[in-house]
PDB file of C-alpha atoms and ligand atoms in Angstrom:
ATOM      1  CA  UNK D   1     160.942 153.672  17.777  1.00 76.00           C
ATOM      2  CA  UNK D   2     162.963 154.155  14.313  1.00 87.00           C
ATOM      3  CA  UNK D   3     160.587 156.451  12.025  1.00 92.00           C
ATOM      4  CA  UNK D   4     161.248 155.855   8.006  1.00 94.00           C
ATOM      5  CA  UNK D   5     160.965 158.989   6.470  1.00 96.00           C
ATOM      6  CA  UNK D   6     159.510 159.291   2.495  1.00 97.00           C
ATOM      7  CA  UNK D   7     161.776 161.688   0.764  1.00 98.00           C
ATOM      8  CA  UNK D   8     159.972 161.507  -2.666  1.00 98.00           C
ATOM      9  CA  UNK D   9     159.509 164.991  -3.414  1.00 98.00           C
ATOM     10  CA  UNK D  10     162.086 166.621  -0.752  1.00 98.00           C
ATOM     11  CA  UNK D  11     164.620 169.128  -1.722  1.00 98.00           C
ATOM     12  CA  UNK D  12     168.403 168.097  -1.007  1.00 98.00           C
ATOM     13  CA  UNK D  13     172.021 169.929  -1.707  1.00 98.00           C
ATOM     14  CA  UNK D  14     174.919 167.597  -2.617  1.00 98.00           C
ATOM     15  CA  UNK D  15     178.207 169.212  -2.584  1.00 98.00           C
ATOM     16  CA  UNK D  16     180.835 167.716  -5.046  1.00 98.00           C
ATOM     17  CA  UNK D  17     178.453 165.488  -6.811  1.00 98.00           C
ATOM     18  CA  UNK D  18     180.038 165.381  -9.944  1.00 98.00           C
ATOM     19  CA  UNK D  19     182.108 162.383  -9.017  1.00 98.00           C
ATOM     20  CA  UNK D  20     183.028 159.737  -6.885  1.00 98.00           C
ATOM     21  CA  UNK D  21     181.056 159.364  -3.053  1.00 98.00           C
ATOM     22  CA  UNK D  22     179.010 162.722  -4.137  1.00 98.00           C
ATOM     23  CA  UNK D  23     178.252 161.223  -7.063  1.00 98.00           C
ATOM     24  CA  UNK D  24     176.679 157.802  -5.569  1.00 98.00           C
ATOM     25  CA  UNK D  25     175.019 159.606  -3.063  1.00 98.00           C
ATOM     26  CA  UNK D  26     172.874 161.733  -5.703  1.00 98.00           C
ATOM     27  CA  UNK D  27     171.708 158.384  -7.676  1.00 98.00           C
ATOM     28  CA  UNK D  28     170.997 157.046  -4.057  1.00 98.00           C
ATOM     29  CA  UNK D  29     168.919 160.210  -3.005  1.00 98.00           C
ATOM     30  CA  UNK D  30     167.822 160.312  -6.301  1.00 98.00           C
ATOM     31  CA  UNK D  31     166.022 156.820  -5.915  1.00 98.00           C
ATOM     32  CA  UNK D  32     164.005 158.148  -2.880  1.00 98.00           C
ATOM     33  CA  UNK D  33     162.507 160.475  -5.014  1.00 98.00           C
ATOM     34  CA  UNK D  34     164.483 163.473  -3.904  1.00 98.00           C
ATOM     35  CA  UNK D  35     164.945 166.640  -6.405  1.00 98.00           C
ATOM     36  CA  UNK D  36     168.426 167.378  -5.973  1.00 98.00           C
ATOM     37  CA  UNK D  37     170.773 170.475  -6.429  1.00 98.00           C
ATOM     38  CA  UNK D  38     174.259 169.736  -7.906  1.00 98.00           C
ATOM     39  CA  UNK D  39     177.159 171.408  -6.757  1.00 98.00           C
ATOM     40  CA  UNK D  40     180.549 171.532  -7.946  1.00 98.00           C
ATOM     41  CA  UNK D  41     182.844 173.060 -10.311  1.00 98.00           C
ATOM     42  CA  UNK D  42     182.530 171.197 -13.452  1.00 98.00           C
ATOM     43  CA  UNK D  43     178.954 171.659 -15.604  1.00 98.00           C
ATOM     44  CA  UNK D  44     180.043 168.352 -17.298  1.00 98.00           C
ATOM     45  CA  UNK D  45     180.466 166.162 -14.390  1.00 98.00           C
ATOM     46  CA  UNK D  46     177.361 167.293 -12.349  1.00 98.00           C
ATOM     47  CA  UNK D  47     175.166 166.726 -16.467  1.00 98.00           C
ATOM     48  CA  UNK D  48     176.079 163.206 -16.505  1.00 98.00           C
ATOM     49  CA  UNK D  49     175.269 162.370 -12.678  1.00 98.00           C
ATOM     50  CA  UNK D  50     172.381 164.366 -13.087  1.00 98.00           C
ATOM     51  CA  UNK D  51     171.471 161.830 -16.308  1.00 98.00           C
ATOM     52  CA  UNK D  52     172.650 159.282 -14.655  1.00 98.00           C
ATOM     53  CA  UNK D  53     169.883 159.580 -12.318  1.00 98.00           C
ATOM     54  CA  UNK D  54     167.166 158.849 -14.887  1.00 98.00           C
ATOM     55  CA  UNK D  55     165.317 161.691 -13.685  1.00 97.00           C
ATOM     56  CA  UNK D  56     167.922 165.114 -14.826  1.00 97.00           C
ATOM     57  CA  UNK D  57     164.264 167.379 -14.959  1.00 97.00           C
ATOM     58  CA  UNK D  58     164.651 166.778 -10.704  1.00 97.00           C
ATOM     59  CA  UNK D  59     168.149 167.549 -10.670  1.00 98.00           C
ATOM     60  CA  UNK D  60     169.483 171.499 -11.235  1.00 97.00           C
ATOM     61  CA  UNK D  61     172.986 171.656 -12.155  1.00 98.00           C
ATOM     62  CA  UNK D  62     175.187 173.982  -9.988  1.00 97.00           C
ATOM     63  CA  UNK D  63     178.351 174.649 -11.425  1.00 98.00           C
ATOM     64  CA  UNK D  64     180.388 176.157  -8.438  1.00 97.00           C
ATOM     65  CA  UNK D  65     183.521 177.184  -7.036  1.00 97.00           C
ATOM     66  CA  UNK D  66     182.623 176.637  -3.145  1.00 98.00           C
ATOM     67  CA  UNK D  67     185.362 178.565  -2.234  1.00 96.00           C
ATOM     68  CA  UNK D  68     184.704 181.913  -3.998  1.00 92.00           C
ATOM     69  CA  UNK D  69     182.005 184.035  -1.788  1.00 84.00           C
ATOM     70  CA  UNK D  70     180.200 184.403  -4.749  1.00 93.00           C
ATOM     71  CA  UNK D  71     179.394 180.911  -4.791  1.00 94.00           C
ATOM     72  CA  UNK D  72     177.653 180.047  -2.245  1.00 96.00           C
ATOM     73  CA  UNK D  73     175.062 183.544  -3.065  1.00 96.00           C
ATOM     74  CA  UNK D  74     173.977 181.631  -5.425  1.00 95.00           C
ATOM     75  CA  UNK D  75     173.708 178.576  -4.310  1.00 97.00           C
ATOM     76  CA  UNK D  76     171.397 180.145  -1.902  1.00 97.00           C
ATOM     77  CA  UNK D  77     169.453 181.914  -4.410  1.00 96.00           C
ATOM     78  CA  UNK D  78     168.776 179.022  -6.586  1.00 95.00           C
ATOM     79  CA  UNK D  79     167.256 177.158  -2.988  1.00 96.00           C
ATOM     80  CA  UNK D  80     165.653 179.696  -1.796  1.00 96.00           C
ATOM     81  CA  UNK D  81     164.021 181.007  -5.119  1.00 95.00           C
ATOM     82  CA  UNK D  82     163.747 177.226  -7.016  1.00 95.00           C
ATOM     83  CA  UNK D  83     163.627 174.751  -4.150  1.00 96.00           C
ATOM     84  CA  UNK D  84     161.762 177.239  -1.822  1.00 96.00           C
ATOM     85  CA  UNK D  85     163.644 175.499   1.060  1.00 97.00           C
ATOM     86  CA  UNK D  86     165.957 172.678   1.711  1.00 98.00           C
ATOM     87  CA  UNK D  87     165.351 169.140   3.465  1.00 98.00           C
ATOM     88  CA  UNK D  88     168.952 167.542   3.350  1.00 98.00           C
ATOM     89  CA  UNK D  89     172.452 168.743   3.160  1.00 98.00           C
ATOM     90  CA  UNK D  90     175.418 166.626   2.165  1.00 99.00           C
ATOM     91  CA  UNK D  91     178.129 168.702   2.440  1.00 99.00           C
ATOM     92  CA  UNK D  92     181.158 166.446   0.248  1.00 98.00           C
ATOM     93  CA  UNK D  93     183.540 168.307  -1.610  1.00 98.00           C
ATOM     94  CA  UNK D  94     186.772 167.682  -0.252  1.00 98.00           C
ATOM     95  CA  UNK D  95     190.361 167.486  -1.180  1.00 97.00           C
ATOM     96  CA  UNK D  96     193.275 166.038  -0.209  1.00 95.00           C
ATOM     97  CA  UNK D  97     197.052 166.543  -0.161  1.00 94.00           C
ATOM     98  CA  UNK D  98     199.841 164.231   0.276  1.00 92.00           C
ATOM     99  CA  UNK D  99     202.704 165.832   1.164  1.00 95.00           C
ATOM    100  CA  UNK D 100     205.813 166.146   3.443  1.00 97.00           C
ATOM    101  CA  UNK D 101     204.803 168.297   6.411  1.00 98.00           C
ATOM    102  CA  UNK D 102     207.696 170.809   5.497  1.00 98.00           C
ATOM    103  CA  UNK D 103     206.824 170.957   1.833  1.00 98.00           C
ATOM    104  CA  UNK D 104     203.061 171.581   3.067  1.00 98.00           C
ATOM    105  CA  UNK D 105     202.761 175.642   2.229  1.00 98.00           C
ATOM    106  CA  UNK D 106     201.028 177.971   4.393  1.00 98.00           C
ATOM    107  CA  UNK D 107     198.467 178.386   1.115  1.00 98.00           C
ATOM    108  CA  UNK D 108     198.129 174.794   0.897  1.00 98.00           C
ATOM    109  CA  UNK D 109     196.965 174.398   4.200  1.00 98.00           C
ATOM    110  CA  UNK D 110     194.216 177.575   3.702  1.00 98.00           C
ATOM    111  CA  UNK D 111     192.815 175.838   0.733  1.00 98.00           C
ATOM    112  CA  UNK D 112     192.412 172.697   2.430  1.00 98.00           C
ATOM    113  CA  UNK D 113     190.880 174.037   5.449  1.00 98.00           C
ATOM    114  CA  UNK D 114     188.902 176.114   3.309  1.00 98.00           C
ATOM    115  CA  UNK D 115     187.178 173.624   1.259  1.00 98.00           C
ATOM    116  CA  UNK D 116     186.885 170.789   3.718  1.00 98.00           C
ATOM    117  CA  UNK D 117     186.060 173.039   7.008  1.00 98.00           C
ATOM    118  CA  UNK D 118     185.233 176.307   6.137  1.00 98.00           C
ATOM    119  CA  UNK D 119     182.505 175.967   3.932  1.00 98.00           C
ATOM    120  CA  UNK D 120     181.074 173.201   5.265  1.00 98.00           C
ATOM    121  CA  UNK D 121     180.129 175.524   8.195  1.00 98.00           C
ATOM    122  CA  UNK D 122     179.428 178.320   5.893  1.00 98.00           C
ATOM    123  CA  UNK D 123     176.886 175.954   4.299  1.00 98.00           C
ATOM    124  CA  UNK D 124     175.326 174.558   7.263  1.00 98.00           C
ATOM    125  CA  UNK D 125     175.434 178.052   8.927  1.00 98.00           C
ATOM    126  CA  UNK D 126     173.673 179.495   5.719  1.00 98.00           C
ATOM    127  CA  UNK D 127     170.899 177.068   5.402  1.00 98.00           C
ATOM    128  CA  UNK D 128     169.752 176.373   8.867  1.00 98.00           C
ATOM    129  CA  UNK D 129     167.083 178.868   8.924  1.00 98.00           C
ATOM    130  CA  UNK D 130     165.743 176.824   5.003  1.00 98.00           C
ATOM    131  CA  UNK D 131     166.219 173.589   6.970  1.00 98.00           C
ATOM    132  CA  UNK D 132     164.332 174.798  10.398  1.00 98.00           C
ATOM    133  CA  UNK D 133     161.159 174.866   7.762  1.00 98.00           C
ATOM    134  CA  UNK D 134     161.576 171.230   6.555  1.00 98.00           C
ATOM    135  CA  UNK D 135     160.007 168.105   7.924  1.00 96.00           C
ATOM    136  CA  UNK D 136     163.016 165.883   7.586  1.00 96.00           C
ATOM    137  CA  UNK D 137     165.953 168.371   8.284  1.00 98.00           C
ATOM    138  CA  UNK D 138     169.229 166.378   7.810  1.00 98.00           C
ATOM    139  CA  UNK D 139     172.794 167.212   7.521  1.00 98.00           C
ATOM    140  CA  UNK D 140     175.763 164.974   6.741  1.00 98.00           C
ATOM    141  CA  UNK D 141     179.346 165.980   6.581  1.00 98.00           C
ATOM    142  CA  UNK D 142     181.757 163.687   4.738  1.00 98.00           C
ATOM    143  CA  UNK D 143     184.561 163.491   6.725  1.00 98.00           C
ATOM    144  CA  UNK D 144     187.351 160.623   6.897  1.00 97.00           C
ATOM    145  CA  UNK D 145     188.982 158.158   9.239  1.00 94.00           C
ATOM    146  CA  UNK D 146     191.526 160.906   9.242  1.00 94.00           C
ATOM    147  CA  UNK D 147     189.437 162.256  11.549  1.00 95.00           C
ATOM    148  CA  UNK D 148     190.726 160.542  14.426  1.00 93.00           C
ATOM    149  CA  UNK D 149     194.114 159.601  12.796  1.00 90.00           C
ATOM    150  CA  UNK D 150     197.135 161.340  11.369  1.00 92.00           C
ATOM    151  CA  UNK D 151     199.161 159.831   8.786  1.00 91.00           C
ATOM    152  CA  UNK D 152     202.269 161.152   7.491  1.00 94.00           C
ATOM    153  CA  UNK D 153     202.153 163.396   4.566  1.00 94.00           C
ATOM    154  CA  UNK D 154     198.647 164.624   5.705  1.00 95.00           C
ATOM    155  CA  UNK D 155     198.989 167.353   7.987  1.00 97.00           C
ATOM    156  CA  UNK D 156     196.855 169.989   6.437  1.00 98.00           C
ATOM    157  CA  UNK D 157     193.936 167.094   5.381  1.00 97.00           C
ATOM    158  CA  UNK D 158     194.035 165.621   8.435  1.00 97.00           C
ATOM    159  CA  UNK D 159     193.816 168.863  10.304  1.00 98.00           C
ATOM    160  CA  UNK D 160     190.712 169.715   7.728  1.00 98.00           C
ATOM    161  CA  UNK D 161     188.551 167.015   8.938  1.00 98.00           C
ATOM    162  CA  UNK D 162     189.696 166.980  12.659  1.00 98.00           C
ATOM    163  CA  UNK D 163     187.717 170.381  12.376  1.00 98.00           C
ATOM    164  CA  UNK D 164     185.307 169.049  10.544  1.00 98.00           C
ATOM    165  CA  UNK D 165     184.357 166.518  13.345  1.00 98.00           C
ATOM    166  CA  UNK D 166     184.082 168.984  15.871  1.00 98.00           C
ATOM    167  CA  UNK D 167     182.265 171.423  14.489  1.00 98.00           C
ATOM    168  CA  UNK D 168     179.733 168.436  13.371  1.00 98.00           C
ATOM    169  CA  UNK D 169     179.285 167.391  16.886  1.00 96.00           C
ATOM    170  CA  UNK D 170     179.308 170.520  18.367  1.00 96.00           C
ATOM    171  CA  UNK D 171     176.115 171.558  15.763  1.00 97.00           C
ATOM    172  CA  UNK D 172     174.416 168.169  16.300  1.00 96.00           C
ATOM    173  CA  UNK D 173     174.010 168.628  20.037  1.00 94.00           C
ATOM    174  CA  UNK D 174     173.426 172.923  19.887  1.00 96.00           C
ATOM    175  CA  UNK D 175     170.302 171.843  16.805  1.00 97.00           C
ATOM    176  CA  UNK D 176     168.991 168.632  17.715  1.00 95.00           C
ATOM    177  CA  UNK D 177     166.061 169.506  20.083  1.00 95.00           C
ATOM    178  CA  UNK D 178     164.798 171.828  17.000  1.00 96.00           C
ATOM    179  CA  UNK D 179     164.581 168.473  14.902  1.00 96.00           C
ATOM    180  CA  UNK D 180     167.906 168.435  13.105  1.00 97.00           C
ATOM    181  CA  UNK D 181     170.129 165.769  12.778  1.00 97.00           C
ATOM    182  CA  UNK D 182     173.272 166.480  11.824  1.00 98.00           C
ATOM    183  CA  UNK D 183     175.704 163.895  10.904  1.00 98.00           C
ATOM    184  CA  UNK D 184     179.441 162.974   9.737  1.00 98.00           C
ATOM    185  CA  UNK D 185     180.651 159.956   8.263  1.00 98.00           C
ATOM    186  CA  UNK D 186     183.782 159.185   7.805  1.00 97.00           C
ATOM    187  CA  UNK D 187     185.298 156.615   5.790  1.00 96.00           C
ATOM    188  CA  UNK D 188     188.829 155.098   5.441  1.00 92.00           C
ATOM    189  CA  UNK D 189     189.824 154.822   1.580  1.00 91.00           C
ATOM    190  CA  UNK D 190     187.064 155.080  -0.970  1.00 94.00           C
ATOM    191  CA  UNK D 191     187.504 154.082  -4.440  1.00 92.00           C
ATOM    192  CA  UNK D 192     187.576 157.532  -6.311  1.00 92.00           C
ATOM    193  CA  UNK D 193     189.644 160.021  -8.469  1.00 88.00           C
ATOM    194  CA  UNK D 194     190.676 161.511  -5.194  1.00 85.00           C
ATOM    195  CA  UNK D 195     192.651 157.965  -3.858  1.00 83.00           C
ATOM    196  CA  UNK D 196     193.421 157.250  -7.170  1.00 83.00           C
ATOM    197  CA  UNK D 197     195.398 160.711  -7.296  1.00 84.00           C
ATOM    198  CA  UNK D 198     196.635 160.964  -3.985  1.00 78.00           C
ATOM    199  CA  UNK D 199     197.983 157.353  -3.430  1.00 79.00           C
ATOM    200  CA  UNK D 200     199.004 156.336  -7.099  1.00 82.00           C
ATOM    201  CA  UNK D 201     200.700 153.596  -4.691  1.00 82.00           C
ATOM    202  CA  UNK D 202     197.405 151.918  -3.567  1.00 79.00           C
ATOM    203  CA  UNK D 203     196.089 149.003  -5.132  1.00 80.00           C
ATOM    204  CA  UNK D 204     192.216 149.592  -5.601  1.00 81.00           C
ATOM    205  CA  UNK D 205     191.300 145.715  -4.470  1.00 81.00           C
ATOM    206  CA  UNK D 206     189.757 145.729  -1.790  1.00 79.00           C
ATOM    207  CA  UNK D 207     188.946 149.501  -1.582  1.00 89.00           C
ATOM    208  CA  UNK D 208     185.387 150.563   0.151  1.00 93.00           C
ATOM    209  CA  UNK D 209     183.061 151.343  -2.585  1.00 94.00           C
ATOM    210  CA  UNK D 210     181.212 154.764  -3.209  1.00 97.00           C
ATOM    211  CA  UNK D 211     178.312 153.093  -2.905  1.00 97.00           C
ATOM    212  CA  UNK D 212     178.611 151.865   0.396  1.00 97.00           C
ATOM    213  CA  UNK D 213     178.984 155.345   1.592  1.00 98.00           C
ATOM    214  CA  UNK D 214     175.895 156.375  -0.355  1.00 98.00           C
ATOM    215  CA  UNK D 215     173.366 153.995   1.456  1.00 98.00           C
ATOM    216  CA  UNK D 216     174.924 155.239   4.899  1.00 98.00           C
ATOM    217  CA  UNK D 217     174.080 158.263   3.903  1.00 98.00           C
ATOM    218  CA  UNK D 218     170.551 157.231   2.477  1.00 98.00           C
ATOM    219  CA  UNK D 219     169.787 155.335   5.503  1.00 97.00           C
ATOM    220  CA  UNK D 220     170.886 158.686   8.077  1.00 97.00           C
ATOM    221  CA  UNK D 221     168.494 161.175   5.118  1.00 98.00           C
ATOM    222  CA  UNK D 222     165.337 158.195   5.838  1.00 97.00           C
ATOM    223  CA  UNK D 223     165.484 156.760   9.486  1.00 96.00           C
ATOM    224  CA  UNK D 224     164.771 159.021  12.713  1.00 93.00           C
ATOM    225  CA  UNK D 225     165.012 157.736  16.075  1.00 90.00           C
ATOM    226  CA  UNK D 226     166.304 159.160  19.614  1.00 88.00           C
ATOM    227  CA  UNK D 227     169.539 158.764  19.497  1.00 87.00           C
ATOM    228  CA  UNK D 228     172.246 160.856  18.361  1.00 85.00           C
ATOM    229  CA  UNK D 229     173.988 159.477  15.332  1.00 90.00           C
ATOM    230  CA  UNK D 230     176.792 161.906  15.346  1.00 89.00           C
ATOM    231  CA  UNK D 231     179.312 159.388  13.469  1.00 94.00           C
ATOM    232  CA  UNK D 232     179.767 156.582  11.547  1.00 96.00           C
ATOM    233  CA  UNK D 233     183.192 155.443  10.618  1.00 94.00           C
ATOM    234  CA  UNK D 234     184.049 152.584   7.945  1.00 93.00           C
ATOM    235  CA  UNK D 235     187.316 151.308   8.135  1.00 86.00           C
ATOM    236  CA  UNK D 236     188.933 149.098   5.806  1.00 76.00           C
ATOM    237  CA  UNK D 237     190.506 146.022   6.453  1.00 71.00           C
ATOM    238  CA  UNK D 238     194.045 146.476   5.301  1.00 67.00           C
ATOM    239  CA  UNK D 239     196.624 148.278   7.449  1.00 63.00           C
ATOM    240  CA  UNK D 240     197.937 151.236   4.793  1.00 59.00           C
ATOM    241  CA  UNK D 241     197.103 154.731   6.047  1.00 62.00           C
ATOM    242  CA  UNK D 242     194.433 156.101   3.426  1.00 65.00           C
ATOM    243  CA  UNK D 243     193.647 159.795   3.018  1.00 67.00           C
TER     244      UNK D 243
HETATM  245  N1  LIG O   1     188.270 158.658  -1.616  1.00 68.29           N
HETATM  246  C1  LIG O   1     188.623 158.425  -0.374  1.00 68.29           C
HETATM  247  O1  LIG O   1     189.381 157.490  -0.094  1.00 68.29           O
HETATM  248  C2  LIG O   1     188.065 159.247   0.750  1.00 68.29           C
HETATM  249  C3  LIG O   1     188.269 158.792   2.056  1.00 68.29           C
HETATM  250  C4  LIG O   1     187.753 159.529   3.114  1.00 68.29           C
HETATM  251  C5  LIG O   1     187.062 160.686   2.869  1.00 68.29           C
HETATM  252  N2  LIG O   1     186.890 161.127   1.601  1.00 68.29           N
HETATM  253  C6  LIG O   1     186.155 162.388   1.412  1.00 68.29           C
HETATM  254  O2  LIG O   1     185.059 162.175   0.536  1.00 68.29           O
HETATM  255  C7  LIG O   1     184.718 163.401  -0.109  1.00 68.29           C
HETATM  256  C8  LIG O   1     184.548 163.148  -1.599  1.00 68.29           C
HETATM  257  O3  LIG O   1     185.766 162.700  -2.148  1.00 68.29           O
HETATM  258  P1  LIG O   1     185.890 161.645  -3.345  1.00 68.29           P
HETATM  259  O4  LIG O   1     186.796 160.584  -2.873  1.00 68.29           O
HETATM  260  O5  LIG O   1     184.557 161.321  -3.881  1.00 68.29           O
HETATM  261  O6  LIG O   1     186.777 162.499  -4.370  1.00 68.29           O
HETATM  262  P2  LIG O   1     186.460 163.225  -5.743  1.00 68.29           P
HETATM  263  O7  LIG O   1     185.887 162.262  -6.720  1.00 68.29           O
HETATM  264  O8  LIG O   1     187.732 163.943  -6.093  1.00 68.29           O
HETATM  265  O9  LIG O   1     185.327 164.255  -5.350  1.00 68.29           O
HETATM  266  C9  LIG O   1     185.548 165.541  -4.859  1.00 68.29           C
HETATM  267  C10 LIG O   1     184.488 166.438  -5.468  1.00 68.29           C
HETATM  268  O10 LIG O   1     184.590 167.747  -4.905  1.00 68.29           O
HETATM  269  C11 LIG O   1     184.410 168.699  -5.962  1.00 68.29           C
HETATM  270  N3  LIG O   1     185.149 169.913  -5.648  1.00 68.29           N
HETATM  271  C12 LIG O   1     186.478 170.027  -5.415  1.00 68.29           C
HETATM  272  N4  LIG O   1     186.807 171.305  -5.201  1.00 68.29           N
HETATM  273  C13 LIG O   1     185.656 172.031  -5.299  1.00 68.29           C
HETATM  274  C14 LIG O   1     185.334 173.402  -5.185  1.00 68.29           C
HETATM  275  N5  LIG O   1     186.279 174.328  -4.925  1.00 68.29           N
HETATM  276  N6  LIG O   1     184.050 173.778  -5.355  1.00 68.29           N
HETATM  277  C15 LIG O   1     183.090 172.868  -5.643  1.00 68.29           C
HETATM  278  N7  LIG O   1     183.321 171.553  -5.746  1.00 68.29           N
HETATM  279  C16 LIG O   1     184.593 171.138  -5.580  1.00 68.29           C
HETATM  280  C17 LIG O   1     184.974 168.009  -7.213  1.00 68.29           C
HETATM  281  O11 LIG O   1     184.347 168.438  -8.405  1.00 68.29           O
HETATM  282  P3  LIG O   1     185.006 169.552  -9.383  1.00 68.29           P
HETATM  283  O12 LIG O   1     186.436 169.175  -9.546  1.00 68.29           O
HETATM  284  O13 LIG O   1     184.195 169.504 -10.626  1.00 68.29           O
HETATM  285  O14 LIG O   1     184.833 170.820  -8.640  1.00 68.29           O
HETATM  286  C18 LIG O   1     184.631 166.550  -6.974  1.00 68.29           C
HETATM  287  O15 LIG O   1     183.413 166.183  -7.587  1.00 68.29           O
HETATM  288  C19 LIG O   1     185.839 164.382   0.252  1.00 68.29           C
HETATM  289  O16 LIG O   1     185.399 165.255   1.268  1.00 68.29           O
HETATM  290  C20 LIG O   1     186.953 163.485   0.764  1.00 68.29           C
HETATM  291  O17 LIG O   1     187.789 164.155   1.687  1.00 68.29           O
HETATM  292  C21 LIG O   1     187.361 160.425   0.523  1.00 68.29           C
END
């Protein structure tokens, strides 16, 4: 039997919500009722989603570089000493490169695997014992059709959320009898900054919408049942390879 969960009131963490699929999942968590923390590097961006909400006294602003150490302290801080716990982890900032494989640096590919793998499991790895306490614990990893794919020019992203997958899996099976879900979707191309910068090429007709990623993710945060939901991947109907 599928339980619906109430989230009005519950605590969640939205990494890179200052734009694009982070962005639409904050006003989509936001409309449960969720207080929200949100993370990413730019104050402005994460102000105006957090207005954009209609409800910015829920929502504390987290400007962040994920990938300084320092970061995530405080992130951790601020949820442990404001939120006094944490019901629901969407772990989204990302980046991507397009480039040729040879013209890929060795730094590129740390700061890609950095953002997109490492501190994802940093961040689930840090709040697990917050997310133990909760009624409703709930992660979800943004990953990408890239996933399962490789397209040319994307070594280093492509390797990013390959890693991403596995460790997702691996986590949802070694947590789930303790009541957490953990979850990744992974979308072909989204309508964002991100595309928009990466494939300058790519018409934006026809595009999956931010939006559509945000209910996924509202409806994986809200509905509980027995089995394991350890992916969902929307494709898009056109052939190009996305990022
Ligand atoms: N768009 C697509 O077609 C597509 C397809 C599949 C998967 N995805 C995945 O979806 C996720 C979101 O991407 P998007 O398309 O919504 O792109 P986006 O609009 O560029 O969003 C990425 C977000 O991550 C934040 N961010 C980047 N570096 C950061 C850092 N070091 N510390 C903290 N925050 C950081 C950015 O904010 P600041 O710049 O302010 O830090 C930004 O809000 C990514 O994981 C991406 O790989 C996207």
């Amino acid at each position: 039997m599928l339980e619906k969960l109430d989230l009005t009131g519950k605590r969640g963490l939205i990494t890179g919500a200052g734009s694009g699929i982070g962005r639409a999942i904050a006003l989509r968590l936001a409309e449960e009722g969720m207080k929200l923390a949100l993370v990413g590097r730019s104050a402005d961006k994460l102000v105006r989603t957090a207005a954009l909400t209609g409800r910015p006294l829920d929502m504390l602003v987290l400007p962040v570089d994920l990938t300084q150490p320092r970061g995530i302290d405080d992130i951790m801080r601020i949820l442990e000493g404001h939120f006094k716990g944490l019901d629901v982890l969407v772990n989204n900032a990302g980046m991507a490169l397009n480039r040729p494989f040879e013209e890929t640096s060795e730094e590129d590919y740390d700061r890609i695997m950095n953002l997109n793998a490492r501190v994802p499991f940093v961040l689930c790895k840090r709040t697990l014992k917050l997310l133990r306490q909760s009624e409703c614990p709930t992660i979800i990893n943004i990953g990408s059709v890239v996933a399962h794919d490789g397209y040319a020019r994307q070594a280093a992203y492509a390797a990013s959320k390959h890693a991403l997958l596995g460790m997702t899996k691996a986590l949802a099976k070694e947590v789930y009898g303790e009541g957490i879900r953990v979850h990744m979707i992974s979308p072909g191309g989204v309508y964002t900054d991100m595309i928009a910068i990466a494939r300058p090429d790519l018409s934006p007709e026809g595009m999956i919408q931010p939006e559509e990623v945000a209910e996924l993710a509202a409806y994986l945060a809200t509905h509980r049942g027995g089995a394991v939901i350890d992916e969902i991947r929307l494709h898009r109907a056109a052939k190009e390879p996305f990022i």
